[in-house]
CSV table of C-alpha atoms in Angstrom, one decimal:
chain,number,residue,atom,x,y,z
N,180,ARG,CA,-18.0,2.9,-2.3
N,181,GLY,CA,-14.3,4.2,-3.3
N,182,TYR,CA,-14.5,6.5,-0.2
N,183,ARG,CA,-10.6,6.0,2.0
N,184,PHE,CA,-10.5,5.3,5.8
N,185,ALA,CA,-7.7,7.2,7.9
N,186,VAL,CA,-6.8,3.9,9.8
N,187,PRO,CA,-3.5,4.4,12.5
N,188,PHE,CA,-0.3,1.6,10.9
N,189,GLU,CA,-0.9,-0.3,14.4
N,190,VAL,CA,-4.7,-1.3,14.4
N,191,VAL,CA,-3.8,-2.8,11.2
N,192,PHE,CA,-1.0,-4.2,11.5
N,193,PRO,CA,0.2,-4.6,14.8
N,194,LYS,CA,3.4,-7.3,13.9
N,195,GLY,CA,4.3,-4.6,11.7
N,196,LEU,CA,4.8,-4.8,7.9
N,197,VAL,CA,8.0,-6.8,6.3
N,198,LEU,CA,8.4,-5.4,2.7
N,199,VAL,CA,9.4,-7.8,-0.2
N,200,GLY,CA,11.5,-6.9,-2.9
N,201,GLU,CA,11.6,-3.4,-4.0
N,202,LEU,CA,8.4,-0.6,-4.8
N,203,GLY,CA,8.1,0.3,-8.1
N,204,PRO,CA,5.4,2.0,-10.6
N,205,ASP,CA,2.1,1.2,-11.0
N,206,ASN,CA,1.8,1.3,-15.2
N,207,GLU,CA,-1.1,1.4,-17.0
N,208,TYR,CA,-1.9,-1.8,-19.2
N,209,GLN,CA,-0.1,-1.9,-22.1
N,210,SER,CA,-1.7,-4.1,-25.1
N,211,ARG,CA,0.3,-6.0,-27.6
N,212,GLU,CA,-0.4,-4.4,-29.9
N,213,ASP,CA,0.7,-1.0,-28.1
N,214,ARG,CA,4.0,-2.4,-27.6
N,215,ALA,CA,4.4,-2.9,-30.4
N,216,ALA,CA,4.0,0.2,-32.0
N,217,GLY,CA,6.6,1.9,-29.7
N,218,LYS,CA,4.1,3.8,-27.4
N,219,PRO,CA,5.5,4.5,-24.1
N,220,VAL,CA,4.2,2.9,-20.7
N,221,ARG,CA,2.4,5.6,-18.8
N,222,GLN,CA,2.7,5.1,-15.2
N,223,ARG,CA,-0.9,5.8,-13.4
N,224,VAL,CA,-2.2,9.0,-11.5
N,225,ASP,CA,-4.7,8.3,-8.5
N,226,GLU,CA,-7.9,10.5,-9.8
N,227,ALA,CA,-8.1,11.8,-6.6
N,228,THR,CA,-5.4,13.1,-5.4
N,229,GLY,CA,-3.3,13.4,-8.9
N,230,LEU,CA,-0.6,12.1,-7.6
N,231,ARG,CA,1.9,9.2,-9.1
N,232,GLN,CA,1.0,5.1,-8.2
N,233,TRP,CA,4.1,3.2,-6.9
N,234,LYS,CA,3.6,-0.4,-5.8
N,235,GLY,CA,5.1,-2.6,-3.0
N,236,THR,CA,4.4,-6.5,-1.6
N,237,PHE,CA,3.8,-6.9,1.7
N,238,THR,CA,4.0,-9.8,4.4
N,239,ASP,CA,1.7,-9.0,7.1
N,240,PRO,CA,3.4,-11.3,9.8
N,241,SER,CA,0.7,-10.7,12.3
N,242,ALA,CA,-2.1,-12.2,9.3
N,243,GLU,CA,-4.1,-15.3,11.1
N,244,LYS,CA,-4.3,-17.1,7.6
N,245,GLU,CA,-2.2,-17.7,4.9
N,246,ARG,CA,-4.1,-16.0,1.9
N,247,ASP,CA,-3.7,-12.4,4.3
N,248,ALA,CA,-0.4,-12.5,4.6
N,249,SER,CA,0.2,-11.2,1.2
N,250,VAL,CA,-0.5,-7.6,1.3
N,251,THR,CA,0.2,-5.4,-1.5
N,252,VAL,CA,0.1,-1.3,-1.4
N,253,THR,CA,-0.4,1.3,-3.2
N,254,PHE,CA,1.7,4.3,-2.4
N,255,LEU,CA,0.6,7.8,-3.9
N,256,ALA,CA,3.3,10.6,-4.3
N,257,GLU,CA,4.8,12.8,-6.6
N,258,VAL,CA,8.5,10.6,-6.9
N,259,GLN,CA,8.6,7.3,-5.4
N,260,PRO,CA,8.9,6.0,-1.8
N,261,VAL,CA,12.3,5.2,-0.5
N,262,PRO,CA,12.5,2.8,2.5
N,263,THR,CA,14.0,4.5,5.4
N,264,THR,CA,15.5,0.8,7.2
N,265,PRO,CA,17.6,-1.7,6.2
N,266,GLU,CA,17.3,-4.9,4.7
N,267,LEU,CA,17.2,-7.5,7.0
N,268,LEU,CA,19.6,-9.6,5.3
N,269,PRO,CA,22.0,-8.3,2.5
N,270,GLY,CA,21.1,-8.8,-0.7
N,271,THR,CA,17.3,-10.4,-0.1
N,272,GLY,CA,15.4,-7.4,-0.2
N,273,MET,CA,13.7,-7.5,2.8
N,274,ARG,CA,13.3,-5.2,5.1
N,275,LEU,CA,11.1,-3.7,7.9
N,276,ALA,CA,8.4,-1.2,6.7
N,277,GLU,CA,5.9,1.2,8.7
N,278,LEU,CA,3.1,3.2,6.3
N,279,GLU,CA,2.7,7.4,6.9
N,280,GLY,CA,-1.1,8.2,6.2
N,281,LEU,CA,-2.6,4.4,5.4
N,282,ARG,CA,-5.8,4.6,4.4
N,283,ALA,CA,-8.1,1.4,3.6
N,284,VAL,CA,-11.0,1.0,1.2
N,285,PRO,CA,-13.5,-2.1,1.6
N,286,ARG,CA,-13.9,-4.5,-1.4
N,287,VAL,CA,-15.4,-7.6,-2.0
N,288,VAL,CA,-12.5,-10.8,-3.2
N,289,GLY,CA,-13.5,-14.1,-4.1
N,290,ALA,CA,-15.9,-14.9,-6.7
N,291,GLY,CA,-19.4,-16.9,-7.0
N,292,GLU,CA,-20.6,-17.7,-3.4
N,293,PHE,CA,-16.8,-17.4,-1.7
N,294,LYS,CA,-17.2,-14.0,-1.7
N,295,THR,CA,-15.6,-12.1,1.4
N,296,LEU,CA,-14.8,-8.4,2.4
N,297,GLY,CA,-11.0,-7.5,1.8
N,298,TRP,CA,-9.0,-4.4,2.3
N,299,SER,CA,-7.0,-2.1,-1.1
N,300,PHE,CA,-4.0,-0.6,1.3
N,301,PHE,CA,-3.1,3.6,0.6
N,302,ALA,CA,0.2,4.9,2.0
N,303,THR,CA,1.8,8.5,1.4
N,304,GLY,CA,5.4,6.8,2.4
N,305,PHE,CA,8.1,5.1,4.6
N,306,LYS,CA,8.4,6.7,8.7
N,307,ALA,CA,11.8,6.8,10.1
N,308,SER,CA,13.7,4.0,10.6
N,309,GLY,CA,13.5,3.9,14.4
N,310,ALA,CA,9.4,3.7,14.4
N,311,ALA,CA,9.4,0.5,12.3
N,312,GLY,CA,8.0,-2.5,13.3
N,313,GLY,CA,4.5,-1.8,14.6
N,314,SER,CA,6.2,0.5,17.6
N,315,GLY,CA,5.7,3.9,16.7
N,316,GLY,CA,2.9,4.8,19.1
N,317,GLY,CA,0.8,6.3,17.0
N,318,ARG,CA,2.9,8.7,15.9
N,319,ALA,CA,1.2,11.2,13.9
N,320,ALA,CA,2.5,12.5,10.3
N,321,ALA,CA,3.6,16.0,9.3
N,322,GLY,CA,2.8,17.4,12.8
N,323,LYS,CA,-0.8,16.5,12.2
N,324,PRO,CA,-3.3,15.0,15.2
N,325,ALA,CA,-3.7,11.6,14.4
N,326,GLU,CA,-6.8,10.4,12.4
N,327,LYS,CA,-9.6,8.3,13.8
N,328,PRO,CA,-12.0,5.6,11.2
N,329,ASP,CA,-14.8,8.0,11.4
N,330,GLY,CA,-12.6,11.3,10.1
N,331,LYS,CA,-11.8,13.1,13.7
N,332,ALA,CA,-9.3,13.4,15.3
N,333,ALA,CA,-7.6,11.1,17.9
């Protein structure tokens, strides 16, 4: 429970991802009473790494079902990651993206008798713009060998 499996970006998202909009801080829940009292909004911090959390919404062109096409990714970084690719159409906020340090956590989604296996995704940032679109060829981040889901070097 809670283990983050390192997964190759090209395996999970063979056609790449499209960032929809901008990344933003993943803030803790703030009740109406807290807002009325003027308490400051606090950004979530990852318990495992101690890094700040940022959220982004993506579209997966390779998704077979409509419910799987929208993907939320949590970025773990001290400063907000910046996409490295230009917008597909100016003013739309949509850009091709390839993620670095991708990890997946299995989770149960659905309710009642309609439960299925879902995934939460975590990343450390964006790959250089020349690698976007799922054509990175398994390039390892920061000179480290790529890691298989079982934790061994590729």
